[in-house]
PDB file of C-alpha atoms in Angstrom:
ATOM      1  CA  UNK A   1      16.303  -6.121 -29.514  1.00  0.00           C
ATOM      2  CA  UNK A   2      13.899  -8.336 -27.582  1.00  0.00           C
ATOM      3  CA  UNK A   3      12.937  -7.408 -24.039  1.00  0.00           C
ATOM      4  CA  UNK A   4      14.238  -9.834 -21.447  1.00  0.00           C
ATOM      5  CA  UNK A   5      11.798 -11.438 -19.049  1.00  0.00           C
ATOM      6  CA  UNK A   6      12.435 -11.455 -15.326  1.00  0.00           C
ATOM      7  CA  UNK A   7      13.228 -15.175 -15.559  1.00  0.00           C
ATOM      8  CA  UNK A   8      15.845 -14.403 -18.236  1.00  0.00           C
ATOM      9  CA  UNK A   9      17.402 -11.725 -16.019  1.00  0.00           C
ATOM     10  CA  UNK A  10      17.429 -13.946 -12.939  1.00  0.00           C
ATOM     11  CA  UNK A  11      18.846 -16.941 -14.822  1.00  0.00           C
ATOM     12  CA  UNK A  12      21.642 -14.847 -16.309  1.00  0.00           C
ATOM     13  CA  UNK A  13      22.391 -13.259 -12.923  1.00  0.00           C
ATOM     14  CA  UNK A  14      22.473 -16.673 -11.300  1.00  0.00           C
ATOM     15  CA  UNK A  15      25.183 -17.869 -13.703  1.00  0.00           C
ATOM     16  CA  UNK A  16      27.790 -15.745 -11.906  1.00  0.00           C
ATOM     17  CA  UNK A  17      26.443 -16.682  -8.478  1.00  0.00           C
ATOM     18  CA  UNK A  18      26.897 -20.459  -8.197  1.00  0.00           C
ATOM     19  CA  UNK A  19      29.408 -20.715  -5.358  1.00  0.00           C
ATOM     20  CA  UNK A  20      27.665 -21.324  -1.990  1.00  0.00           C
ATOM     21  CA  UNK A  21      29.904 -18.800  -0.211  1.00  0.00           C
ATOM     22  CA  UNK A  22      29.219 -16.131  -2.811  1.00  0.00           C
ATOM     23  CA  UNK A  23      25.480 -16.839  -2.543  1.00  0.00           C
ATOM     24  CA  UNK A  24      25.594 -16.370   1.228  1.00  0.00           C
ATOM     25  CA  UNK A  25      27.591 -13.155   0.890  1.00  0.00           C
ATOM     26  CA  UNK A  26      25.068 -11.835  -1.637  1.00  0.00           C
ATOM     27  CA  UNK A  27      22.149 -12.850   0.581  1.00  0.00           C
ATOM     28  CA  UNK A  28      23.511 -10.445   3.209  1.00  0.00           C
ATOM     29  CA  UNK A  29      25.275  -7.772   1.169  1.00  0.00           C
ATOM     30  CA  UNK A  30      22.764  -7.103  -1.635  1.00  0.00           C
ATOM     31  CA  UNK A  31      19.888  -6.209   0.711  1.00  0.00           C
ATOM     32  CA  UNK A  32      22.344  -4.174   2.803  1.00  0.00           C
ATOM     33  CA  UNK A  33      23.404  -2.191  -0.275  1.00  0.00           C
ATOM     34  CA  UNK A  34      19.770  -1.642  -1.274  1.00  0.00           C
ATOM     35  CA  UNK A  35      19.049  -0.425   2.265  1.00  0.00           C
ATOM     36  CA  UNK A  36      22.016   1.970   2.200  1.00  0.00           C
ATOM     37  CA  UNK A  37      20.994   3.488  -1.121  1.00  0.00           C
ATOM     38  CA  UNK A  38      17.541   4.106   0.300  1.00  0.00           C
ATOM     39  CA  UNK A  39      19.345   5.534   3.344  1.00  0.00           C
ATOM     40  CA  UNK A  40      21.404   7.926   1.240  1.00  0.00           C
ATOM     41  CA  UNK A  41      18.239   9.177  -0.433  1.00  0.00           C
ATOM     42  CA  UNK A  42      16.513   9.406   2.957  1.00  0.00           C
ATOM     43  CA  UNK A  43      19.331  11.615   4.233  1.00  0.00           C
ATOM     44  CA  UNK A  44      18.893  14.253   1.509  1.00  0.00           C
ATOM     45  CA  UNK A  45      17.014  17.184   3.033  1.00  0.00           C
ATOM     46  CA  UNK A  46      13.548  17.401   1.553  1.00  0.00           C
ATOM     47  CA  UNK A  47      10.463  19.547   1.826  1.00  0.00           C
ATOM     48  CA  UNK A  48       7.368  18.055   3.456  1.00  0.00           C
ATOM     49  CA  UNK A  49       8.894  15.060   5.299  1.00  0.00           C
ATOM     50  CA  UNK A  50      12.073  13.077   5.929  1.00  0.00           C
ATOM     51  CA  UNK A  51      12.602  10.406   3.347  1.00  0.00           C
ATOM     52  CA  UNK A  52      10.670  12.125   0.555  1.00  0.00           C
ATOM     53  CA  UNK A  53      13.422  11.439  -2.006  1.00  0.00           C
ATOM     54  CA  UNK A  54      13.707   7.831  -0.887  1.00  0.00           C
ATOM     55  CA  UNK A  55       9.937   7.371  -1.240  1.00  0.00           C
ATOM     56  CA  UNK A  56       9.898   8.902  -4.711  1.00  0.00           C
ATOM     57  CA  UNK A  57      12.818   6.757  -5.855  1.00  0.00           C
ATOM     58  CA  UNK A  58      11.143   3.632  -4.507  1.00  0.00           C
ATOM     59  CA  UNK A  59       8.036   4.393  -6.541  1.00  0.00           C
ATOM     60  CA  UNK A  60      10.270   4.276  -9.634  1.00  0.00           C
ATOM     61  CA  UNK A  61      11.970   1.102  -8.421  1.00  0.00           C
ATOM     62  CA  UNK A  62       8.595  -0.562  -7.851  1.00  0.00           C
ATOM     63  CA  UNK A  63       7.449   0.425 -11.344  1.00  0.00           C
ATOM     64  CA  UNK A  64      10.670  -1.019 -12.813  1.00  0.00           C
ATOM     65  CA  UNK A  65      10.036  -4.348 -11.093  1.00  0.00           C
ATOM     66  CA  UNK A  66       6.321  -4.304 -11.979  1.00  0.00           C
ATOM     67  CA  UNK A  67       7.281  -4.079 -15.644  1.00  0.00           C
ATOM     68  CA  UNK A  68       9.193  -7.338 -15.262  1.00  0.00           C
ATOM     69  CA  UNK A  69       7.188  -9.267 -12.657  1.00  0.00           C
ATOM     70  CA  UNK A  70       4.279  -8.260 -10.459  1.00  0.00           C
ATOM     71  CA  UNK A  71       5.037 -10.854  -7.743  1.00  0.00           C
ATOM     72  CA  UNK A  72       8.661  -9.680  -7.522  1.00  0.00           C
ATOM     73  CA  UNK A  73       7.480  -6.067  -7.532  1.00  0.00           C
ATOM     74  CA  UNK A  74       5.194  -6.888  -4.598  1.00  0.00           C
ATOM     75  CA  UNK A  75       8.036  -8.544  -2.708  1.00  0.00           C
ATOM     76  CA  UNK A  76      10.395  -5.659  -3.389  1.00  0.00           C
ATOM     77  CA  UNK A  77       7.703  -3.188  -2.333  1.00  0.00           C
ATOM     78  CA  UNK A  78       7.396  -4.983   1.017  1.00  0.00           C
ATOM     79  CA  UNK A  79      11.189  -4.913   1.450  1.00  0.00           C
ATOM     80  CA  UNK A  80      11.261  -1.239   0.424  1.00  0.00           C
ATOM     81  CA  UNK A  81       8.621  -0.385   3.025  1.00  0.00           C
ATOM     82  CA  UNK A  82      10.627  -2.294   5.632  1.00  0.00           C
ATOM     83  CA  UNK A  83      13.670  -0.180   4.718  1.00  0.00           C
ATOM     84  CA  UNK A  84      11.646   3.025   5.130  1.00  0.00           C
ATOM     85  CA  UNK A  85      10.301   1.934   8.527  1.00  0.00           C
ATOM     86  CA  UNK A  86      13.794   0.942   9.695  1.00  0.00           C
ATOM     87  CA  UNK A  87      15.251   4.263   8.549  1.00  0.00           C
ATOM     88  CA  UNK A  88      12.502   6.164  10.335  1.00  0.00           C
ATOM     89  CA  UNK A  89      13.184   4.250  13.550  1.00  0.00           C
ATOM     90  CA  UNK A  90      16.943   4.745  13.230  1.00  0.00           C
ATOM     91  CA  UNK A  91      16.487   8.465  12.630  1.00  0.00           C
ATOM     92  CA  UNK A  92      14.211   8.744  15.687  1.00  0.00           C
ATOM     93  CA  UNK A  93      16.880   6.937  17.705  1.00  0.00           C
ATOM     94  CA  UNK A  94      19.349   9.676  16.788  1.00  0.00           C
ATOM     95  CA  UNK A  95      21.389   7.631  14.297  1.00  0.00           C
ATOM     96  CA  UNK A  96      23.041   9.674  11.552  1.00  0.00           C
ATOM     97  CA  UNK A  97      21.522   7.967   8.511  1.00  0.00           C
ATOM     98  CA  UNK A  98      24.029   9.093   5.887  1.00  0.00           C
ATOM     99  CA  UNK A  99      26.977   7.971   8.029  1.00  0.00           C
ATOM    100  CA  UNK A 100      25.440   4.596   8.842  1.00  0.00           C
ATOM    101  CA  UNK A 101      24.614   4.156   5.153  1.00  0.00           C
ATOM    102  CA  UNK A 102      28.152   5.030   4.107  1.00  0.00           C
ATOM    103  CA  UNK A 103      29.789   2.562   6.492  1.00  0.00           C
ATOM    104  CA  UNK A 104      27.432  -0.295   5.625  1.00  0.00           C
ATOM    105  CA  UNK A 105      27.627   0.521   1.880  1.00  0.00           C
ATOM    106  CA  UNK A 106      31.427   0.297   1.849  1.00  0.00           C
ATOM    107  CA  UNK A 107      31.524  -2.895   3.939  1.00  0.00           C
ATOM    108  CA  UNK A 108      28.801  -4.551   1.847  1.00  0.00           C
ATOM    109  CA  UNK A 109      30.598  -3.761  -1.427  1.00  0.00           C
ATOM    110  CA  UNK A 110      33.828  -5.149  -0.017  1.00  0.00           C
ATOM    111  CA  UNK A 111      31.871  -8.290   0.807  1.00  0.00           C
ATOM    112  CA  UNK A 112      30.387  -8.416  -2.688  1.00  0.00           C
ATOM    113  CA  UNK A 113      33.751  -8.182  -4.413  1.00  0.00           C
ATOM    114  CA  UNK A 114      35.244 -10.749  -2.040  1.00  0.00           C
ATOM    115  CA  UNK A 115      32.331 -13.082  -2.848  1.00  0.00           C
ATOM    116  CA  UNK A 116      33.023 -12.708  -6.548  1.00  0.00           C
ATOM    117  CA  UNK A 117      36.711 -13.374  -5.962  1.00  0.00           C
ATOM    118  CA  UNK A 118      35.710 -16.630  -4.237  1.00  0.00           C
ATOM    119  CA  UNK A 119      33.321 -17.352  -7.133  1.00  0.00           C
ATOM    120  CA  UNK A 120      36.004 -16.605  -9.702  1.00  0.00           C
ATOM    121  CA  UNK A 121      33.610 -14.553 -11.842  1.00  0.00           C
ATOM    122  CA  UNK A 122      33.203 -10.831 -12.246  1.00  0.00           C
ATOM    123  CA  UNK A 123      30.046  -9.120 -10.970  1.00  0.00           C
ATOM    124  CA  UNK A 124      27.141  -9.204 -13.434  1.00  0.00           C
ATOM    125  CA  UNK A 125      26.730  -5.431 -13.482  1.00  0.00           C
ATOM    126  CA  UNK A 126      30.036  -5.164 -15.364  1.00  0.00           C
ATOM    127  CA  UNK A 127      28.115  -6.749 -18.257  1.00  0.00           C
ATOM    128  CA  UNK A 128      24.901  -4.712 -17.901  1.00  0.00           C
ATOM    129  CA  UNK A 129      24.194  -1.994 -15.335  1.00  0.00           C
ATOM    130  CA  UNK A 130      20.602  -3.241 -15.007  1.00  0.00           C
ATOM    131  CA  UNK A 131      21.941  -6.145 -12.966  1.00  0.00           C
ATOM    132  CA  UNK A 132      22.206  -3.680 -10.095  1.00  0.00           C
ATOM    133  CA  UNK A 133      18.399  -3.786 -10.080  1.00  0.00           C
ATOM    134  CA  UNK A 134      18.188  -7.552 -10.653  1.00  0.00           C
ATOM    135  CA  UNK A 135      20.454  -8.436  -7.725  1.00  0.00           C
ATOM    136  CA  UNK A 136      17.981  -7.398  -5.008  1.00  0.00           C
ATOM    137  CA  UNK A 137      15.203  -9.399  -6.705  1.00  0.00           C
ATOM    138  CA  UNK A 138      17.428 -12.479  -6.998  1.00  0.00           C
TER     139      UNK A 138
END
């Protein structure tokens, strides 16, 4: 089985994201979901420092993207670092990270499924779970 290029992944993902409303919903909800997953990992108690598990997971995420596209990996690394900074600031402000992440996660997924209802096509990750990693890069 041939390895798909990042362009192949993005083109295939884009096929189920043609409707302008669905695109706008994804532009908001996909980064929000990414942020909340980082938030869930941040909230797991860890030795050494807050966010250790989130940092370790993001190293793996960056390596995944680097395998497909270095420019996209660089962009996702910048976004990942922004998520970590935001979570640190929210934690310092006394926000309960896991609770914030849960609320935003649920609302963002509701938005995603509504967007796909408007689109009239099922989410790409029903076809291949790797699309959950392609969505944030798209």
